[in-house]
Amino acid sequence: MQWANFLAKEAATHSLSLEQTAAFLKYFNNEILGKSEAKLINELNVDVVAFRKWMGEIYNKFAQSYLELVISNNRDKLEKLQAYLRAKYNSELDVLKPLAAMKLLKTLVVRERLQQEPWVARRICKFLGYSPLALELVGRYLDKMPDLSLETLLKRLEKKRVEHEAVVNANSLMPYEYGVAEAFELSWEQLDENAQSFGCLLSLCALADIPLSLEAREDNKKQEWLSAIANLLELHLLQQKSKGIYCLNPLIRQLFQMKLNQSNKADEAKTNFAAMMLEVAKLIPQQPNPEDIFNLTPHIPHITEVATQLFQYVGDENIITLFTKLAWFYQGQGLYQQAEYWLQQCVEVTQNHLGLEHSDVAASLNNLAGFYKSTGRYSEAEPLYQQALKQRKHLLGDNHQDVATSLNNLAQLYDSTGRYSEAEPLYQQALKLRKRLLGEEHIDVATTLSYLALLYESIGRYSEAEPLYQQALKLWKRLVGEEHPHVATTLNNLAALYCYTGRYSKAEPLLKKALELRKRLLGENHQDVATSLNNLAQLYESTERYTKAEPLYQQALEMSKHLLGDNHPDVAISLNNLAALYRNTRRYKKAKPLFEQALKICEQTLGVSHPTTMTIRANYASFLREAYH
């Protein structure tokens, strides 16, 4: 396969437009990227802005097949893409020597059969371009047709070449793979209709391992899939890597896609595939745990394929779900750049597909703002929250629960940035609106009560915060029962207030109860359990019970590392807390590396201006003054 053909195939696989394809082929045909941008622009007869726009769009499309590209620096993005293409090209450029090709054919076809027509066998190897994939396909084909002569086989292959070349010539963007295409055509004719349809469906998957879960299928569909898989495996059109895990060769995948697009069932297949992947995407929780990550990871490339290539088949009402769930998958692992990409794509796709005057556009803006807030990028979050609020009021009117949600979210942002005087009236508006729309007894009302109580606690208005916490606690217990994580969270927050006001004897039983609840409801290994351990340790530290605090801090730290990985902001907070304990007990040599680790994690994940980063930096600076001056 020639480099130019390979590039053309990649352009088709990634659904590049005609303009993008022209720019892509021009740019990457020069294997060392030696041509100047100006020269390429001149050859394409476009302006600089258009060329750079095309290259950016091309890069983003490829980034979905090669996720490391998503986190590349701007300066080396295209060089990284070039390296990826080169590596992939080399892996596909798998051509045997003539003698090796014959040796492979002898392992696939009965020796006596080859001995009857040895020169024809050599001609077949040459015709197939000495491609091991093509030889494997032909060998499986001959195995199913024991009475077919090699001469007749060669004639059939030659006929298929003529037919296939006519299709290729009619489509200048379609790459042509000598040998594999003709062998595939013969194999295609051996498939029953069920296997043909299933192969075409699989071709919509990404270029990645394909997990096929048959247990969830209805009995009739399960039998159809089992029969199709067996048929495809028999002809080497599908490979099984392990139990339930399969893969398609990139060339076979493309040939199946070609068959699908030539049929009258392409839209139906794409709709069905998109619906299947959407159902898997819906399983992604907002805060995935390690088990969720492990179970969902094999499906992510295929959900991504729908989000990048087939989102128009998802249905308007589900577009926001698809993109948001992908963002949750990455954000839950601390992979913030990938999460941001999908939330930005959600805004762009909803705006382009649904129009600016749509409630899902406001929701996508709200979600992106929430991400920016959670990662400390408050200046980017604020205009998006404000835009979402304005749009929801315009589309839904002032008296709608989505408007209340936007008010609550904007208030949280102001609360997080210390703009308490701006946050308070928004919380109060949200609370009043939620009570009017949803009634006094509603989860959203309890949520806003809790946030307003937190605000009052933050500014020292403890006498106003306490009754709100107590009110929220009673409401949670009535609405969701005594045994619920929300009850544990409110107990924890109320205990924190008691700690701030020096009422440690009232705080301790609440913290212990919250910890016990979380362990029972969420399991021993959960991040909320780690948070409770930290909080109880802080109480013990505040009351100078250091020997009781230290093991709890250590346990919380190990749990957070296990659940979130070593480079997560919550791990940094645990490191900071343990370091502070060592500082207070004058174990400076133990404290210093923990402060340094905590600061490094926060600077890398949250940025230097995030409040958590600034707090830990201040703690570290204070420690250095105390320990070394």
PDB file of C-alpha atoms in Angstrom, residues 132-361:
ATOM      1  CA  PRO A 132      -0.948 -12.113   4.412  1.00  0.00           C
ATOM      2  CA  LEU A 133      -4.483 -10.824   5.045  1.00  0.00           C
ATOM      3  CA  ALA A 134      -5.544 -11.449   1.444  1.00  0.00           C
ATOM      4  CA  LEU A 135      -3.890 -14.890   1.483  1.00  0.00           C
ATOM      5  CA  GLU A 136      -5.685 -15.752   4.743  1.00  0.00           C
ATOM      6  CA  LEU A 137      -9.035 -14.749   3.218  1.00  0.00           C
ATOM      7  CA  VAL A 138      -8.401 -16.764   0.074  1.00  0.00           C
ATOM      8  CA  GLY A 139      -7.255 -19.763   2.098  1.00  0.00           C
ATOM      9  CA  ARG A 140     -10.467 -19.736   4.160  1.00  0.00           C
ATOM     10  CA  TYR A 141     -12.499 -19.316   0.957  1.00  0.00           C
ATOM     11  CA  LEU A 142     -10.830 -22.347  -0.664  1.00  0.00           C
ATOM     12  CA  ASP A 143     -11.377 -24.383   2.484  1.00  0.00           C
ATOM     13  CA  LYS A 144     -15.130 -23.867   2.113  1.00  0.00           C
ATOM     14  CA  MET A 145     -15.006 -24.839  -1.586  1.00  0.00           C
ATOM     15  CA  PRO A 146     -12.885 -28.030  -1.826  1.00  0.00           C
ATOM     16  CA  ASP A 147     -13.762 -28.730  -5.475  1.00  0.00           C
ATOM     17  CA  LEU A 148     -12.812 -25.278  -6.787  1.00  0.00           C
ATOM     18  CA  SER A 149      -9.691 -25.238  -8.957  1.00  0.00           C
ATOM     19  CA  LEU A 150      -7.017 -22.614  -8.359  1.00  0.00           C
ATOM     20  CA  GLU A 151      -7.354 -21.493 -11.977  1.00  0.00           C
ATOM     21  CA  THR A 152     -11.061 -20.802 -11.487  1.00  0.00           C
ATOM     22  CA  LEU A 153     -10.280 -18.990  -8.246  1.00  0.00           C
ATOM     23  CA  LEU A 154      -7.774 -16.745 -10.012  1.00  0.00           C
ATOM     24  CA  LYS A 155     -10.305 -15.895 -12.712  1.00  0.00           C
ATOM     25  CA  ARG A 156     -12.855 -14.974 -10.060  1.00  0.00           C
ATOM     26  CA  LEU A 157     -10.310 -12.739  -8.353  1.00  0.00           C
ATOM     27  CA  GLU A 158      -9.471 -11.042 -11.655  1.00  0.00           C
ATOM     28  CA  LYS A 159     -13.154 -10.442 -12.327  1.00  0.00           C
ATOM     29  CA  LYS A 160     -13.578  -8.920  -8.870  1.00  0.00           C
ATOM     30  CA  ARG A 161     -10.657  -6.594  -9.527  1.00  0.00           C
ATOM     31  CA  VAL A 162     -12.294  -5.234 -12.683  1.00  0.00           C
ATOM     32  CA  GLU A 163     -15.562  -4.687 -10.814  1.00  0.00           C
ATOM     33  CA  HIS A 164     -13.875  -3.092  -7.811  1.00  0.00           C
ATOM     34  CA  GLU A 165     -11.654  -0.794  -9.857  1.00  0.00           C
ATOM     35  CA  ALA A 166     -14.745   0.588 -11.567  1.00  0.00           C
ATOM     36  CA  VAL A 167     -16.177   1.552  -8.155  1.00  0.00           C
ATOM     37  CA  VAL A 168     -12.875   3.094  -7.074  1.00  0.00           C
ATOM     38  CA  ASN A 169     -12.525   5.097 -10.289  1.00  0.00           C
ATOM     39  CA  ALA A 170     -16.005   6.522  -9.721  1.00  0.00           C
ATOM     40  CA  ASN A 171     -14.902   7.782  -6.295  1.00  0.00           C
ATOM     41  CA  SER A 172     -11.521   9.487  -6.297  1.00  0.00           C
ATOM     42  CA  LEU A 173     -11.403   9.558  -2.467  1.00  0.00           C
ATOM     43  CA  MET A 174     -11.808   5.795  -2.101  1.00  0.00           C
ATOM     44  CA  PRO A 175      -8.467   4.061  -1.472  1.00  0.00           C
ATOM     45  CA  TYR A 176      -7.731   0.831  -3.307  1.00  0.00           C
ATOM     46  CA  GLU A 177      -6.138  -2.155  -1.598  1.00  0.00           C
ATOM     47  CA  TYR A 178      -4.863  -4.618  -4.198  1.00  0.00           C
ATOM     48  CA  GLY A 179      -5.503  -8.212  -3.205  1.00  0.00           C
ATOM     49  CA  VAL A 180      -7.511  -7.663  -0.022  1.00  0.00           C
ATOM     50  CA  ALA A 181     -10.480  -6.093  -1.788  1.00  0.00           C
ATOM     51  CA  GLU A 182     -10.870  -8.959  -4.302  1.00  0.00           C
ATOM     52  CA  ALA A 183     -10.441 -11.607  -1.618  1.00  0.00           C
ATOM     53  CA  PHE A 184     -12.985  -9.816   0.537  1.00  0.00           C
ATOM     54  CA  GLU A 185     -15.488  -9.763  -2.327  1.00  0.00           C
ATOM     55  CA  LEU A 186     -15.288 -13.560  -2.656  1.00  0.00           C
ATOM     56  CA  SER A 187     -15.696 -13.977   1.104  1.00  0.00           C
ATOM     57  CA  TRP A 188     -18.624 -11.551   1.135  1.00  0.00           C
ATOM     58  CA  GLU A 189     -20.514 -13.839  -1.244  1.00  0.00           C
ATOM     59  CA  GLN A 190     -20.051 -16.714   1.207  1.00  0.00           C
ATOM     60  CA  LEU A 191     -21.772 -14.823   4.027  1.00  0.00           C
ATOM     61  CA  ASP A 192     -25.491 -15.182   4.649  1.00  0.00           C
ATOM     62  CA  GLU A 193     -27.573 -12.024   4.912  1.00  0.00           C
ATOM     63  CA  ASN A 194     -27.435 -12.029   8.709  1.00  0.00           C
ATOM     64  CA  ALA A 195     -23.625 -12.180   8.753  1.00  0.00           C
ATOM     65  CA  GLN A 196     -23.359  -9.512   6.041  1.00  0.00           C
ATOM     66  CA  SER A 197     -25.554  -7.152   8.067  1.00  0.00           C
ATOM     67  CA  PHE A 198     -23.658  -7.889  11.261  1.00  0.00           C
ATOM     68  CA  GLY A 199     -20.286  -7.263   9.589  1.00  0.00           C
ATOM     69  CA  CYS A 200     -21.571  -3.926   8.315  1.00  0.00           C
ATOM     70  CA  LEU A 201     -22.823  -3.066  11.817  1.00  0.00           C
ATOM     71  CA  LEU A 202     -19.409  -3.871  13.313  1.00  0.00           C
ATOM     72  CA  SER A 203     -17.739  -1.653  10.719  1.00  0.00           C
ATOM     73  CA  LEU A 204     -19.350   1.323  12.448  1.00  0.00           C
ATOM     74  CA  CYS A 205     -17.282   0.568  15.559  1.00  0.00           C
ATOM     75  CA  ALA A 206     -14.053   2.441  16.149  1.00  0.00           C
ATOM     76  CA  LEU A 207     -10.655   1.004  15.222  1.00  0.00           C
ATOM     77  CA  ALA A 208     -10.357  -0.661  18.609  1.00  0.00           C
ATOM     78  CA  ASP A 209     -11.209  -3.887  20.377  1.00  0.00           C
ATOM     79  CA  ILE A 210     -14.946  -4.575  20.170  1.00  0.00           C
ATOM     80  CA  PRO A 211     -16.681  -5.891  23.313  1.00  0.00           C
ATOM     81  CA  LEU A 212     -19.712  -7.926  22.309  1.00  0.00           C
ATOM     82  CA  SER A 213     -21.974  -8.611  25.261  1.00  0.00           C
ATOM     83  CA  LEU A 214     -24.470 -11.274  24.261  1.00  0.00           C
ATOM     84  CA  GLU A 215     -26.012 -11.846  27.685  1.00  0.00           C
ATOM     85  CA  ALA A 216     -28.175  -8.733  27.467  1.00  0.00           C
ATOM     86  CA  ARG A 217     -29.523  -9.633  24.042  1.00  0.00           C
ATOM     87  CA  GLU A 218     -32.975 -11.099  23.510  1.00  0.00           C
ATOM     88  CA  ASP A 219     -32.860 -14.807  22.693  1.00  0.00           C
ATOM     89  CA  ASN A 220     -33.616 -14.408  18.973  1.00  0.00           C
ATOM     90  CA  LYS A 221     -31.106 -11.555  18.592  1.00  0.00           C
ATOM     91  CA  LYS A 222     -28.533 -13.486  20.606  1.00  0.00           C
ATOM     92  CA  GLN A 223     -28.787 -16.462  18.237  1.00  0.00           C
ATOM     93  CA  GLU A 224     -28.491 -14.178  15.196  1.00  0.00           C
ATOM     94  CA  TRP A 225     -25.347 -12.585  16.628  1.00  0.00           C
ATOM     95  CA  LEU A 226     -23.804 -15.954  17.553  1.00  0.00           C
ATOM     96  CA  SER A 227     -24.450 -17.285  14.055  1.00  0.00           C
ATOM     97  CA  ALA A 228     -23.035 -14.149  12.410  1.00  0.00           C
ATOM     98  CA  ILE A 229     -19.921 -14.159  14.616  1.00  0.00           C
ATOM     99  CA  ALA A 230     -19.263 -17.812  13.778  1.00  0.00           C
ATOM    100  CA  ASN A 231     -19.654 -17.113  10.054  1.00  0.00           C
ATOM    101  CA  LEU A 232     -17.328 -14.111  10.128  1.00  0.00           C
ATOM    102  CA  LEU A 233     -14.705 -15.923  12.219  1.00  0.00           C
ATOM    103  CA  GLU A 234     -14.749 -18.894   9.859  1.00  0.00           C
ATOM    104  CA  LEU A 235     -13.870 -16.671   6.907  1.00  0.00           C
ATOM    105  CA  HIS A 236     -11.271 -14.642   8.863  1.00  0.00           C
ATOM    106  CA  LEU A 237     -13.331 -11.469   8.451  1.00  0.00           C
ATOM    107  CA  LEU A 238     -13.415 -11.085  12.248  1.00  0.00           C
ATOM    108  CA  GLN A 239     -10.850 -12.056  14.872  1.00  0.00           C
ATOM    109  CA  GLN A 240     -11.482 -13.050  18.482  1.00  0.00           C
ATOM    110  CA  LYS A 241      -8.904 -11.693  20.943  1.00  0.00           C
ATOM    111  CA  SER A 242     -10.422 -13.095  24.131  1.00  0.00           C
ATOM    112  CA  LYS A 243     -13.798 -14.099  25.501  1.00  0.00           C
ATOM    113  CA  GLY A 244     -16.316 -11.505  24.334  1.00  0.00           C
ATOM    114  CA  ILE A 245     -13.629  -9.300  22.741  1.00  0.00           C
ATOM    115  CA  TYR A 246     -13.264  -9.117  18.951  1.00  0.00           C
ATOM    116  CA  CYS A 247     -11.523  -6.930  16.391  1.00  0.00           C
ATOM    117  CA  LEU A 248     -11.832  -6.002  12.733  1.00  0.00           C
ATOM    118  CA  ASN A 249      -8.796  -5.498  10.531  1.00  0.00           C
ATOM    119  CA  PRO A 250      -8.795  -1.818   9.411  1.00  0.00           C
ATOM    120  CA  LEU A 251      -8.996  -2.832   5.727  1.00  0.00           C
ATOM    121  CA  ILE A 252     -11.829  -5.280   6.352  1.00  0.00           C
ATOM    122  CA  ARG A 253     -13.628  -2.622   8.395  1.00  0.00           C
ATOM    123  CA  GLN A 254     -13.400  -0.179   5.522  1.00  0.00           C
ATOM    124  CA  LEU A 255     -14.629  -2.728   2.980  1.00  0.00           C
ATOM    125  CA  PHE A 256     -17.616  -3.559   5.191  1.00  0.00           C
ATOM    126  CA  GLN A 257     -18.329   0.171   5.480  1.00  0.00           C
ATOM    127  CA  MET A 258     -18.234   0.437   1.701  1.00  0.00           C
ATOM    128  CA  LYS A 259     -20.781  -2.376   1.431  1.00  0.00           C
ATOM    129  CA  LEU A 260     -22.978  -0.695   4.020  1.00  0.00           C
ATOM    130  CA  ASN A 261     -22.907   2.668   2.265  1.00  0.00           C
ATOM    131  CA  GLN A 262     -23.774   1.003  -1.052  1.00  0.00           C
ATOM    132  CA  SER A 263     -26.833  -0.636   0.498  1.00  0.00           C
ATOM    133  CA  ASN A 264     -30.238   0.851   1.248  1.00  0.00           C
ATOM    134  CA  LYS A 265     -29.898  -0.033   4.932  1.00  0.00           C
ATOM    135  CA  ALA A 266     -27.075   2.332   5.864  1.00  0.00           C
ATOM    136  CA  ASP A 267     -29.251   4.813   7.762  1.00  0.00           C
ATOM    137  CA  GLU A 268     -31.047   2.026   9.624  1.00  0.00           C
ATOM    138  CA  ALA A 269     -27.751   0.391  10.667  1.00  0.00           C
ATOM    139  CA  LYS A 270     -26.247   3.696  11.783  1.00  0.00           C
ATOM    140  CA  THR A 271     -29.376   4.538  13.789  1.00  0.00           C
ATOM    141  CA  ASN A 272     -29.313   1.121  15.485  1.00  0.00           C
ATOM    142  CA  PHE A 273     -25.602   1.348  16.266  1.00  0.00           C
ATOM    143  CA  ALA A 274     -25.952   4.879  17.646  1.00  0.00           C
ATOM    144  CA  ALA A 275     -28.852   3.731  19.840  1.00  0.00           C
ATOM    145  CA  MET A 276     -26.796   0.798  21.185  1.00  0.00           C
ATOM    146  CA  MET A 277     -23.865   3.036  22.088  1.00  0.00           C
ATOM    147  CA  LEU A 278     -26.162   5.631  23.652  1.00  0.00           C
ATOM    148  CA  GLU A 279     -27.554   2.982  25.991  1.00  0.00           C
ATOM    149  CA  VAL A 280     -24.017   2.094  27.081  1.00  0.00           C
ATOM    150  CA  ALA A 281     -23.146   5.794  27.502  1.00  0.00           C
ATOM    151  CA  LYS A 282     -26.148   6.234  29.800  1.00  0.00           C
ATOM    152  CA  LEU A 283     -24.465   3.815  32.230  1.00  0.00           C
ATOM    153  CA  ILE A 284     -21.652   6.330  32.903  1.00  0.00           C
ATOM    154  CA  PRO A 285     -22.309   7.898  36.327  1.00  0.00           C
ATOM    155  CA  GLN A 286     -21.358  11.473  37.127  1.00  0.00           C
ATOM    156  CA  GLN A 287     -18.668  10.228  39.501  1.00  0.00           C
ATOM    157  CA  PRO A 288     -17.459   6.886  38.112  1.00  0.00           C
ATOM    158  CA  ASN A 289     -15.568   4.649  40.525  1.00  0.00           C
ATOM    159  CA  PRO A 290     -12.672   2.359  39.492  1.00  0.00           C
ATOM    160  CA  GLU A 291     -15.052  -0.520  38.787  1.00  0.00           C
ATOM    161  CA  ASP A 292     -17.137   1.717  36.508  1.00  0.00           C
ATOM    162  CA  ILE A 293     -13.987   2.854  34.694  1.00  0.00           C
ATOM    163  CA  PHE A 294     -12.789  -0.722  34.223  1.00  0.00           C
ATOM    164  CA  ASN A 295     -16.149  -1.934  32.881  1.00  0.00           C
ATOM    165  CA  LEU A 296     -16.809   1.044  30.616  1.00  0.00           C
ATOM    166  CA  THR A 297     -13.322   1.632  29.159  1.00  0.00           C
ATOM    167  CA  PRO A 298     -13.666  -0.978  26.340  1.00  0.00           C
ATOM    168  CA  HIS A 299     -16.824   0.775  25.146  1.00  0.00           C
ATOM    169  CA  ILE A 300     -15.494   4.340  25.161  1.00  0.00           C
ATOM    170  CA  PRO A 301     -13.832   4.287  21.678  1.00  0.00           C
ATOM    171  CA  HIS A 302     -17.133   3.159  20.151  1.00  0.00           C
ATOM    172  CA  ILE A 303     -19.213   5.739  22.033  1.00  0.00           C
ATOM    173  CA  THR A 304     -16.640   8.278  20.828  1.00  0.00           C
ATOM    174  CA  GLU A 305     -17.098   7.055  17.247  1.00  0.00           C
ATOM    175  CA  VAL A 306     -20.812   7.846  17.498  1.00  0.00           C
ATOM    176  CA  ALA A 307     -20.115  11.259  19.046  1.00  0.00           C
ATOM    177  CA  THR A 308     -17.691  12.207  16.259  1.00  0.00           C
ATOM    178  CA  GLN A 309     -19.109  10.468  13.191  1.00  0.00           C
ATOM    179  CA  LEU A 310     -22.745   9.512  13.833  1.00  0.00           C
ATOM    180  CA  PHE A 311     -24.208  11.975  16.334  1.00  0.00           C
ATOM    181  CA  GLN A 312     -26.834  12.983  13.772  1.00  0.00           C
ATOM    182  CA  TYR A 313     -28.320   9.486  14.182  1.00  0.00           C
ATOM    183  CA  VAL A 314     -28.657   9.811  17.956  1.00  0.00           C
ATOM    184  CA  GLY A 315     -31.756  12.000  18.039  1.00  0.00           C
ATOM    185  CA  ASP A 316     -31.936  15.642  19.106  1.00  0.00           C
ATOM    186  CA  GLU A 317     -33.152  14.816  22.603  1.00  0.00           C
ATOM    187  CA  ASN A 318     -30.110  12.623  23.327  1.00  0.00           C
ATOM    188  CA  ILE A 319     -27.211  14.651  21.879  1.00  0.00           C
ATOM    189  CA  ILE A 320     -26.457  16.412  25.156  1.00  0.00           C
ATOM    190  CA  THR A 321     -26.528  13.093  27.039  1.00  0.00           C
ATOM    191  CA  LEU A 322     -23.977  11.478  24.726  1.00  0.00           C
ATOM    192  CA  PHE A 323     -21.386  14.251  25.014  1.00  0.00           C
ATOM    193  CA  THR A 324     -21.923  14.946  28.712  1.00  0.00           C
ATOM    194  CA  LYS A 325     -21.509  11.276  29.635  1.00  0.00           C
ATOM    195  CA  LEU A 326     -18.172  11.136  27.803  1.00  0.00           C
ATOM    196  CA  ALA A 327     -17.063  14.206  29.755  1.00  0.00           C
ATOM    197  CA  TRP A 328     -18.058  12.548  33.033  1.00  0.00           C
ATOM    198  CA  PHE A 329     -16.012   9.467  32.146  1.00  0.00           C
ATOM    199  CA  TYR A 330     -12.844  11.535  31.800  1.00  0.00           C
ATOM    200  CA  GLN A 331     -13.520  14.068  34.541  1.00  0.00           C
ATOM    201  CA  GLY A 332     -14.070  11.232  37.013  1.00  0.00           C
ATOM    202  CA  GLN A 333     -10.483  10.116  36.352  1.00  0.00           C
ATOM    203  CA  GLY A 334      -9.004  13.595  36.640  1.00  0.00           C
ATOM    204  CA  LEU A 335      -8.455  13.744  32.852  1.00  0.00           C
ATOM    205  CA  TYR A 336      -9.664  17.319  32.658  1.00  0.00           C
ATOM    206  CA  GLN A 337      -8.474  18.211  29.159  1.00  0.00           C
ATOM    207  CA  GLN A 338     -10.411  15.345  27.619  1.00  0.00           C
ATOM    208  CA  ALA A 339     -13.470  16.201  29.714  1.00  0.00           C
ATOM    209  CA  GLU A 340     -13.273  19.840  28.638  1.00  0.00           C
ATOM    210  CA  TYR A 341     -13.023  18.815  24.980  1.00  0.00           C
ATOM    211  CA  TRP A 342     -16.286  16.848  25.128  1.00  0.00           C
ATOM    212  CA  LEU A 343     -18.168  19.577  26.969  1.00  0.00           C
ATOM    213  CA  GLN A 344     -16.957  22.135  24.419  1.00  0.00           C
ATOM    214  CA  GLN A 345     -18.022  19.803  21.615  1.00  0.00           C
ATOM    215  CA  CYS A 346     -21.413  19.494  23.280  1.00  0.00           C
ATOM    216  CA  VAL A 347     -21.884  23.267  23.146  1.00  0.00           C
ATOM    217  CA  GLU A 348     -20.749  23.439  19.524  1.00  0.00           C
ATOM    218  CA  VAL A 349     -22.839  20.496  18.323  1.00  0.00           C
ATOM    219  CA  THR A 350     -26.022  21.566  20.116  1.00  0.00           C
ATOM    220  CA  GLN A 351     -25.671  25.115  18.784  1.00  0.00           C
ATOM    221  CA  ASN A 352     -25.050  23.938  15.217  1.00  0.00           C
ATOM    222  CA  HIS A 353     -27.578  21.114  15.251  1.00  0.00           C
ATOM    223  CA  LEU A 354     -30.380  22.532  17.397  1.00  0.00           C
ATOM    224  CA  GLY A 355     -29.940  26.267  16.856  1.00  0.00           C
ATOM    225  CA  LEU A 356     -29.076  28.931  19.389  1.00  0.00           C
ATOM    226  CA  GLU A 357     -32.666  29.163  20.656  1.00  0.00           C
ATOM    227  CA  HIS A 358     -32.864  25.767  22.340  1.00  0.00           C
ATOM    228  CA  SER A 359     -32.952  24.728  26.001  1.00  0.00           C
ATOM    229  CA  ASP A 360     -30.309  22.026  25.437  1.00  0.00           C
ATOM    230  CA  VAL A 361     -27.886  24.735  24.304  1.00  0.00           C
TER     231      VAL A 361
END
